[in-house]
Structure formats: structure tokens, C-alpha cells
């Protein structure tokens, strides 16, 4: 079976680890990774979501924080502070820096981001085929108004530095309008037997992937059933600050509202948490088959159970 | 008093530390640093000699090895090995990487190497004005013949990887012929009261600085006395493998031969070690005033003594 998943960072990566446990031997998983949270720091190209997927599936992730490397050291960060070179608010450890150095050097040498990602995965062996959504530069920016007045900041500044403490007025995936899907993205979607939307951020992760021209259409047109898992449980994001960016696009923070936001042109099936069972009827009324199951990724077996439920719902849709 | 010193890496930096102890309050030291051993690694511009001077005078050097940072960590090097990205033979610690990242980012932003060096020195406060010999790219290469046949390698590959174990057939400062002295270099030389040649490598350190068009002439033309200190004691380099590169330019490894190699057009005075006292007559016969003094930089006070002897010889020449 060929499974395609669209994934952001921490939530997507953890779901994929469960998915790998849930699939049968011989099944192939292709992950289309969000690159909208990419940022250039210290002259290097940093791809937080791609790396979180790669490190998580490759056994190099810092489990406690969910991002960055295990056994990390922080010498460069300390030195940058001594040099007075920022940003101080973004945490790049020394081991992590090595990845960005290798990536940046390969990009400078003319390789595409998807070629670089493939090369990095030779080391990490994530057990999935990881493709960035696009080889073109796309960076999500957020319009806010704070004491500095109305302004637009990089998504990472909004998320990491400001902790999404001010309202997001608009989410702008800069460059997405002219970006092309990376080689293999549309082909993988067209050839898929199942397409999964993990419980990643519906706006700045999966929404950004779908904003690359051609990808949303390819998912809609795909013969494979498209099944998503709600990142919202009991009216709140399980992790992160998805409510802030949902509000920016006029979507209520609820399992049903997110399903309706994706819409029945895109989604065939939707999983909500048991605690949101009352949402099932509303989602089905929107033309999307819906089931309530436990959706907390508390450990790998629980997450594998979620993945099995998603695959089962896909099979049910297909039948 | 305005003192100008031409300096390479470890030997030059250690001499400068002694020189700082030897000068009077108010004296100004300008260091013209060799950049011929610069190398691009992992997409970054690495300037080993400039950094060794900066770290040594700024209190950040690893005293035992003479290069690199104190309290260093090696996470990136370990990661590069995992990625299979070389060169493995060049030791760049994590703290050191931070310097190269800041430098490379500033160079990409359009600053010159001398501007970048000045900016880095804002942190390090080396107590001297450190100027690279040139803002233009100059990289020393070495022609060798080994089992791979005749070939040309980067100086760092010859020095660090091959430990100068094969003969150097030629020393080629690539780019030197079209390089221009960095802003301030010729002015500092012209305005100097004393010009010192520390016991740095006469070929690949000081020789490379002198190979930048205009610098040798400026030193020759300077009204200030030019005094050098022999890096050769008892027929052998005190440190490093200077004999290998001296042979490549047809110079015997002796205190007298190095003085004659610089020549009386350049040198007014030359210090040899006490153990080479028999060389004094030969050097003076070549038209260069010469004294034998202890030349082992065993500690800072001993090195300060060498610097005082050099300044005294300069005063004697001037009188």
C-alpha cells in the first residue's frame, strides 16, 4: 500500500512514528513536509519541520522538547551571545547546526532542497520517503499589531519569540503563490492508496503545503481516500498554539470547524477524539465521514492505534 | 611608538603576547596578519592565522594546542563524520565554528575581511589593531609528488593532513599576484616607528604577506627599522615544519640563511638564538645587524624579553 502523509513538525513527526508501527511490511510511506517554517539564520538554511520529521523517525530527536537533537551541546549559541549576534530566541544546538551546514553547503553547490533532504536521509534512514512540499523558497509570515504598531514578522518570530501571545491577523505564506511542488510530490499524491492529514497545524503546516499551487488540487483529484486527524481536542490544540492561527483564518478552534475548514472537496474522512464524539454528526453533515477514537499521542502504541483507525476509516471510505 | 608586526599563526601570536608586555603604555601595535592559510570549509570562510592571533591575544586560545578555542566542544565534527562530510583531518570545534559563521555571514552581507576582523575584535579586544594582509582571496597551495602523482594541494592539506611528510616542490600563494593590501596596511607600514618580523614561518606566513604586491616594497621603503627574529634555532624550526617549505624555496634551514633570504633590502636587524651565536658574523656580513639572545618563547616573560631585545636592536639601528 502506498501511503502519503502531509506533515508539519512535532505533531506530524510523532504521528508518523505511530504510522510506521501501524503499516504492514512492504507498505510505502511518502511524507510531504512543510517548509513554510524554514528560516535563514546565520547565513544557513534551517528547515525545522523537515528536520523534526527526520530526527524523530531517525532516532535523533530530543524526546522531551520534541525538536532538536538528543545529546545536544550549545557552544555556538553561547558564542553568538558573546559576539552579540542574534537571534537569541531561536534555539539551534551544535549538532543541529551541522545539519544546517551540510544542507546550506549542498544548496550553494546547486542541489535542490529535495535532493539535499534525500542526502540527509541517507544518514537518518527515517523509514519513509521525505520530500519537501517545494524546492522553492516559501516562508510563512504573520501580520500582527503590538506596541511596535502593525507589522509582519516571520512565523518563527511569531511562534518562538512571541509565543503567539498577540493575535495573528493574517497568515501569509510568502512565495507560495509562485512555488512549484517539489519533484515527486504530485506523482506521489496521484499514485497514493491512502492520503493522511496527521494532527499537524491545519493553517501553518498542512495549510501551507496545500497553498503550493497544484497540491490542493492533486489531493482533491486523487483517487485515494483522504483522511485527517483532528489536532483539536475538547476545543483546544493538543500542543502548540493552533487556536491563534485558526482565528487568523476565521476558523473556530473545534474538531468540527477544522474538518469544515478542510472541506469535503478535500477530506473523505475525519477522526475526532472520543471526548469530541458530539462533533461526529456535524462533520458527517458536512459530507465527511467521521469517527471518534482516542487521539492523544501519549506514546508510540497509542499513536499507532490512531494511525490504524485512520487507515481503517480510509478502507471504509474506499469500500 | 607605533609598532607594526607581520604575523602568521601560533608563533606570531605568542610573540605578540610577549610584545604587548614589552611595550610602553601608549605604544600602538598594528598586526598585519597572514591570510594565505585561509580555507573554505563547509561553505564557511576560515582564517586560522587571524583567529589564532585574535584568540591568543583575547584570552580565548587553547593554550595546549596553540590553536582553536578553550573549553571547546566537538559536536559538529562528530556530526559531520556521521554525515560522511569531510574533511575529517581539519579540526574545527563548535566555538570556533561560531567565529566562522559570523565571519561568513558578514562577508556575504558585503563587508570586507578587514571590516569583519575589526568587528570580531570588538569582542576579543586583542589589544592590537589586527588587519588582514589583504581583503582579497589569497590561498597558499603546495606542489607535491606522492603516490597519487604530481599534484597541488591546499596549504592546510599539506600541513595538517599530510604533516608536511612529503617534500614541498613549490609554494604557490594563489591570488597573491592580483591581491591588494587591505586598507590601512601600507599606511601603517609607512607610519611605523618599528617594523617587526616575529619568528613566524618565513615562507608561508611572512613570505605570503610580503607576496601581496606593494607590501614588500612598503616595508623596504619604510623609514622605520625592520627587525626580525629567527624561527630557526640550531638548524631546526622551533615549532612546525618550516624546514619543509624553506627547502621548497631553496633556503637552508638555518638562522643565517633565513636572514639572507629576507635580505638586507628588507631587514635592518636580525635576532638569532644564543645557541646560534656563530651565525652573527655571517648575518652581519650580509649587511644586517645581528645579535644573539635567548629566543625560546617558553613563557610570556621570556617572550617579552625577546620583544625587548628586538625593540632595542631597532633603536640601535635607528641611532
Short mmCIF file of N, CA, C and O in Angstrom, two decimals, chain A residues 214-281:
data_model
loop_
_atom_site.label_atom_id
_atom_site.label_comp_id
_atom_site.label_asym_id
_atom_site.label_seq_id
_atom_site.Cartn_x
_atom_site.Cartn_y
_atom_site.Cartn_z
N UNK A 214 -1.23 23.57 -7.04
CA UNK A 214 -1.23 22.22 -7.60
C UNK A 214 -1.42 21.14 -6.54
O UNK A 214 -1.97 20.08 -6.84
N UNK A 215 -0.98 21.41 -5.31
CA UNK A 215 -1.04 20.34 -4.31
C UNK A 215 -2.47 20.13 -3.82
O UNK A 215 -2.97 18.99 -3.76
N UNK A 216 -3.19 21.22 -3.48
CA UNK A 216 -4.57 21.04 -3.02
C UNK A 216 -5.41 20.33 -4.09
O UNK A 216 -6.15 19.39 -3.80
N UNK A 217 -5.23 20.76 -5.34
CA UNK A 217 -5.99 20.16 -6.43
C UNK A 217 -5.64 18.68 -6.58
O UNK A 217 -6.54 17.85 -6.78
N UNK A 218 -4.36 18.38 -6.46
CA UNK A 218 -3.94 16.98 -6.61
C UNK A 218 -4.55 16.11 -5.52
O UNK A 218 -4.98 14.98 -5.78
N UNK A 219 -4.62 16.66 -4.30
CA UNK A 219 -5.22 15.88 -3.20
C UNK A 219 -6.72 15.70 -3.46
O UNK A 219 -7.27 14.62 -3.28
N UNK A 220 -7.37 16.77 -3.90
CA UNK A 220 -8.81 16.69 -4.21
C UNK A 220 -9.08 15.68 -5.32
O UNK A 220 -10.04 14.92 -5.27
N UNK A 221 -8.22 15.70 -6.33
CA UNK A 221 -8.43 14.85 -7.50
C UNK A 221 -8.01 13.40 -7.27
O UNK A 221 -8.34 12.53 -8.08
N UNK A 222 -7.23 13.16 -6.22
CA UNK A 222 -6.66 11.83 -6.03
C UNK A 222 -7.76 10.78 -5.90
O UNK A 222 -8.82 11.03 -5.32
N UNK A 223 -7.48 9.62 -6.45
CA UNK A 223 -8.45 8.53 -6.31
C UNK A 223 -8.43 7.97 -4.89
O UNK A 223 -9.40 7.38 -4.43
N UNK A 224 -7.34 8.19 -4.18
CA UNK A 224 -7.21 7.64 -2.82
C UNK A 224 -8.10 8.40 -1.84
O UNK A 224 -8.31 9.60 -1.99
N UNK A 225 -8.62 7.70 -0.85
CA UNK A 225 -9.35 8.39 0.22
C UNK A 225 -8.39 9.28 1.01
O UNK A 225 -7.23 8.93 1.21
N UNK A 226 -8.94 10.44 1.42
CA UNK A 226 -8.15 11.39 2.20
C UNK A 226 -8.73 11.44 3.61
O UNK A 226 -9.90 11.80 3.80
N UNK A 227 -7.91 11.07 4.58
CA UNK A 227 -8.39 11.01 5.96
C UNK A 227 -7.50 11.87 6.85
O UNK A 227 -6.27 11.78 6.79
N UNK A 228 -8.15 12.70 7.65
CA UNK A 228 -7.41 13.56 8.56
C UNK A 228 -7.69 13.23 10.01
O UNK A 228 -8.69 12.58 10.34
N UNK A 229 -6.79 13.69 10.89
CA UNK A 229 -6.96 13.50 12.33
C UNK A 229 -7.00 14.89 12.98
O UNK A 229 -6.14 15.73 12.71
N UNK A 230 -7.97 15.10 13.83
CA UNK A 230 -8.13 16.43 14.41
C UNK A 230 -6.98 16.78 15.36
O UNK A 230 -6.68 16.02 16.28
N UNK A 231 -6.37 17.96 15.15
CA UNK A 231 -5.37 18.42 16.11
C UNK A 231 -6.02 19.14 17.28
O UNK A 231 -5.33 19.55 18.21
N UNK A 232 -7.34 19.29 17.21
CA UNK A 232 -8.08 19.98 18.26
C UNK A 232 -8.85 18.95 19.07
O UNK A 232 -9.59 18.15 18.52
N UNK A 233 -8.66 18.98 20.38
CA UNK A 233 -9.37 18.07 21.28
C UNK A 233 -10.05 18.91 22.35
O UNK A 233 -9.38 19.72 23.02
N UNK A 234 -11.35 18.75 22.48
CA UNK A 234 -12.06 19.49 23.52
C UNK A 234 -11.94 21.00 23.35
O UNK A 234 -11.87 21.76 24.32
N UNK A 235 -11.87 21.45 22.12
CA UNK A 235 -11.86 22.88 21.86
C UNK A 235 -10.52 23.56 22.06
O UNK A 235 -10.43 24.79 22.08
N UNK A 236 -9.46 22.76 22.17
CA UNK A 236 -8.13 23.36 22.34
C UNK A 236 -7.10 22.54 21.57
O UNK A 236 -7.26 21.32 21.41
N UNK A 237 -6.04 23.17 21.10
CA UNK A 237 -4.99 22.41 20.44
C UNK A 237 -4.31 21.49 21.45
O UNK A 237 -4.12 21.88 22.61
N UNK A 238 -3.99 20.28 21.04
CA UNK A 238 -3.33 19.34 21.94
C UNK A 238 -1.96 19.89 22.33
O UNK A 238 -1.49 19.73 23.43
N UNK A 239 -1.33 20.55 21.39
CA UNK A 239 0.01 21.08 21.60
C UNK A 239 0.15 22.30 20.71
O UNK A 239 -0.47 22.38 19.67
N UNK A 240 0.96 23.24 21.13
CA UNK A 240 1.16 24.40 20.28
C UNK A 240 0.03 25.40 20.42
O UNK A 240 -0.78 25.31 21.35
N UNK A 241 -0.03 26.32 19.50
CA UNK A 241 -0.94 27.45 19.64
C UNK A 241 -1.81 27.58 18.40
O UNK A 241 -2.04 28.68 17.90
N UNK A 242 -2.32 26.42 17.93
CA UNK A 242 -3.07 26.41 16.68
C UNK A 242 -4.28 27.33 16.73
O UNK A 242 -4.71 27.87 15.70
N UNK A 243 -4.85 27.51 17.95
CA UNK A 243 -6.02 28.37 18.07
C UNK A 243 -5.73 29.78 17.55
O UNK A 243 -6.59 30.41 16.92
N UNK A 244 -4.50 30.25 17.78
CA UNK A 244 -4.14 31.61 17.35
C UNK A 244 -4.18 31.74 15.84
O UNK A 244 -4.63 32.77 15.31
N UNK A 245 -3.65 30.75 15.15
CA UNK A 245 -3.61 30.88 13.69
C UNK A 245 -4.93 30.45 13.05
O UNK A 245 -5.27 30.91 11.97
N UNK A 246 -5.70 29.61 13.74
CA UNK A 246 -7.05 29.31 13.24
C UNK A 246 -7.90 30.58 13.26
O UNK A 246 -8.64 30.87 12.30
N UNK A 247 -7.79 31.33 14.35
CA UNK A 247 -8.56 32.58 14.45
C UNK A 247 -8.22 33.52 13.31
O UNK A 247 -9.09 34.21 12.77
N UNK A 248 -6.93 33.51 12.92
CA UNK A 248 -6.50 34.42 11.85
C UNK A 248 -7.17 34.10 10.52
O UNK A 248 -7.32 34.97 9.67
N UNK A 249 -7.56 32.83 10.35
CA UNK A 249 -8.24 32.48 9.10
C UNK A 249 -9.74 32.31 9.32
O UNK A 249 -10.45 31.74 8.48
N UNK A 250 -10.22 32.77 10.48
CA UNK A 250 -11.66 32.79 10.74
C UNK A 250 -12.26 31.43 11.04
O UNK A 250 -13.44 31.19 10.77
N UNK A 251 -11.44 30.56 11.59
CA UNK A 251 -11.94 29.21 11.91
C UNK A 251 -11.96 29.04 13.42
O UNK A 251 -10.98 29.35 14.12
N UNK A 252 -13.08 28.53 13.91
CA UNK A 252 -13.23 28.27 15.33
C UNK A 252 -12.29 27.13 15.75
O UNK A 252 -11.96 26.26 14.94
N UNK A 253 -11.86 27.16 17.00
CA UNK A 253 -10.98 26.09 17.49
C UNK A 253 -11.82 24.91 17.97
O UNK A 253 -12.10 24.74 19.15
N UNK A 254 -12.27 24.11 17.01
CA UNK A 254 -13.01 22.90 17.37
C UNK A 254 -12.74 21.85 16.31
O UNK A 254 -12.37 22.17 15.17
N UNK A 255 -12.90 20.61 16.70
CA UNK A 255 -12.64 19.50 15.79
C UNK A 255 -13.53 19.59 14.55
O UNK A 255 -13.09 19.31 13.42
N UNK A 256 -14.77 20.01 14.76
CA UNK A 256 -15.69 20.10 13.62
C UNK A 256 -15.32 21.25 12.69
O UNK A 256 -15.34 21.11 11.46
N UNK A 257 -14.97 22.39 13.28
CA UNK A 257 -14.66 23.56 12.46
C UNK A 257 -13.43 23.30 11.58
O UNK A 257 -13.38 23.74 10.43
N UNK A 258 -12.45 22.58 12.11
CA UNK A 258 -11.26 22.29 11.32
C UNK A 258 -11.62 21.37 10.15
O UNK A 258 -11.16 21.57 9.01
N UNK A 259 -12.47 20.39 10.41
CA UNK A 259 -12.91 19.50 9.33
C UNK A 259 -13.64 20.30 8.25
O UNK A 259 -13.40 20.13 7.05
N UNK A 260 -14.51 21.20 8.68
CA UNK A 260 -15.26 22.02 7.70
C UNK A 260 -14.31 22.97 6.96
O UNK A 260 -14.53 23.30 5.79
N UNK A 261 -13.25 23.41 7.66
CA UNK A 261 -12.25 24.28 7.02
C UNK A 261 -11.54 23.54 5.89
O UNK A 261 -11.38 24.07 4.79
N UNK A 262 -11.13 22.29 6.14
CA UNK A 262 -10.55 21.49 5.05
C UNK A 262 -11.60 21.27 3.96
O UNK A 262 -11.33 21.41 2.78
N UNK A 263 -12.81 20.90 4.40
CA UNK A 263 -13.93 20.77 3.47
C UNK A 263 -14.03 19.40 2.83
O UNK A 263 -13.05 18.65 2.74
N UNK A 264 -15.22 19.10 2.36
CA UNK A 264 -15.49 17.77 1.81
C UNK A 264 -14.90 17.59 0.42
O UNK A 264 -14.79 16.47 -0.07
N UNK A 265 -14.50 18.69 -0.25
CA UNK A 265 -13.79 18.52 -1.54
C UNK A 265 -12.43 17.89 -1.30
O UNK A 265 -11.89 17.21 -2.17
N UNK A 266 -11.88 18.16 -0.11
CA UNK A 266 -10.55 17.66 0.20
C UNK A 266 -10.63 16.37 1.02
O UNK A 266 -10.00 15.37 0.71
N UNK A 267 -11.42 16.42 2.09
CA UNK A 267 -11.46 15.34 3.08
C UNK A 267 -12.55 14.32 2.77
O UNK A 267 -13.69 14.69 2.51
N UNK A 268 -12.17 13.05 2.89
CA UNK A 268 -13.19 11.98 2.83
C UNK A 268 -13.53 11.47 4.22
O UNK A 268 -14.63 11.02 4.47
N UNK A 269 -12.54 11.53 5.09
CA UNK A 269 -12.77 11.02 6.44
C UNK A 269 -12.06 11.87 7.47
O UNK A 269 -11.06 12.53 7.18
N UNK A 270 -12.59 11.87 8.71
CA UNK A 270 -12.04 12.73 9.76
C UNK A 270 -12.17 12.02 11.09
O UNK A 270 -13.22 11.46 11.40
N UNK A 271 -11.08 11.99 11.81
CA UNK A 271 -11.12 11.39 13.14
C UNK A 271 -11.12 12.49 14.19
O UNK A 271 -10.29 13.40 14.14
N UNK A 272 -12.08 12.38 15.12
CA UNK A 272 -12.07 13.30 16.26
C UNK A 272 -11.81 12.46 17.51
O UNK A 272 -11.94 11.24 17.50
N UNK A 273 -11.43 13.14 18.58
CA UNK A 273 -11.17 12.43 19.83
C UNK A 273 -12.49 11.97 20.45
O UNK A 273 -13.55 12.58 20.25
N UNK A 274 -12.40 10.90 21.22
CA UNK A 274 -13.57 10.39 21.92
C UNK A 274 -14.33 11.49 22.65
O UNK A 274 -15.56 11.50 22.69
N UNK A 275 -13.56 12.41 23.22
CA UNK A 275 -14.20 13.48 24.01
C UNK A 275 -14.97 14.46 23.13
O UNK A 275 -15.73 15.28 23.63
N UNK A 276 -14.75 14.37 21.82
CA UNK A 276 -15.46 15.24 20.89
C UNK A 276 -16.51 14.46 20.09
O UNK A 276 -16.90 14.86 18.99
N UNK A 277 -16.99 13.36 20.66
CA UNK A 277 -17.91 12.49 19.92
C UNK A 277 -19.14 13.24 19.42
O UNK A 277 -19.70 12.90 18.37
N UNK A 278 -19.53 14.27 20.16
CA UNK A 278 -20.73 15.02 19.72
C UNK A 278 -20.49 15.77 18.41
O UNK A 278 -21.45 16.23 17.77
N UNK A 279 -19.20 15.88 17.97
CA UNK A 279 -18.90 16.58 16.72
C UNK A 279 -19.14 15.70 15.49
O UNK A 279 -19.24 16.20 14.37
N UNK A 280 -19.23 14.38 15.72
CA UNK A 280 -19.30 13.44 14.59
C UNK A 280 -20.46 13.78 13.66
O UNK A 280 -20.31 13.84 12.42
N UNK A 281 -21.62 14.01 14.24
CA UNK A 281 -22.81 14.27 13.42
C UNK A 281 -22.62 15.51 12.56
O UNK A 281 -22.94 15.51 11.36
#
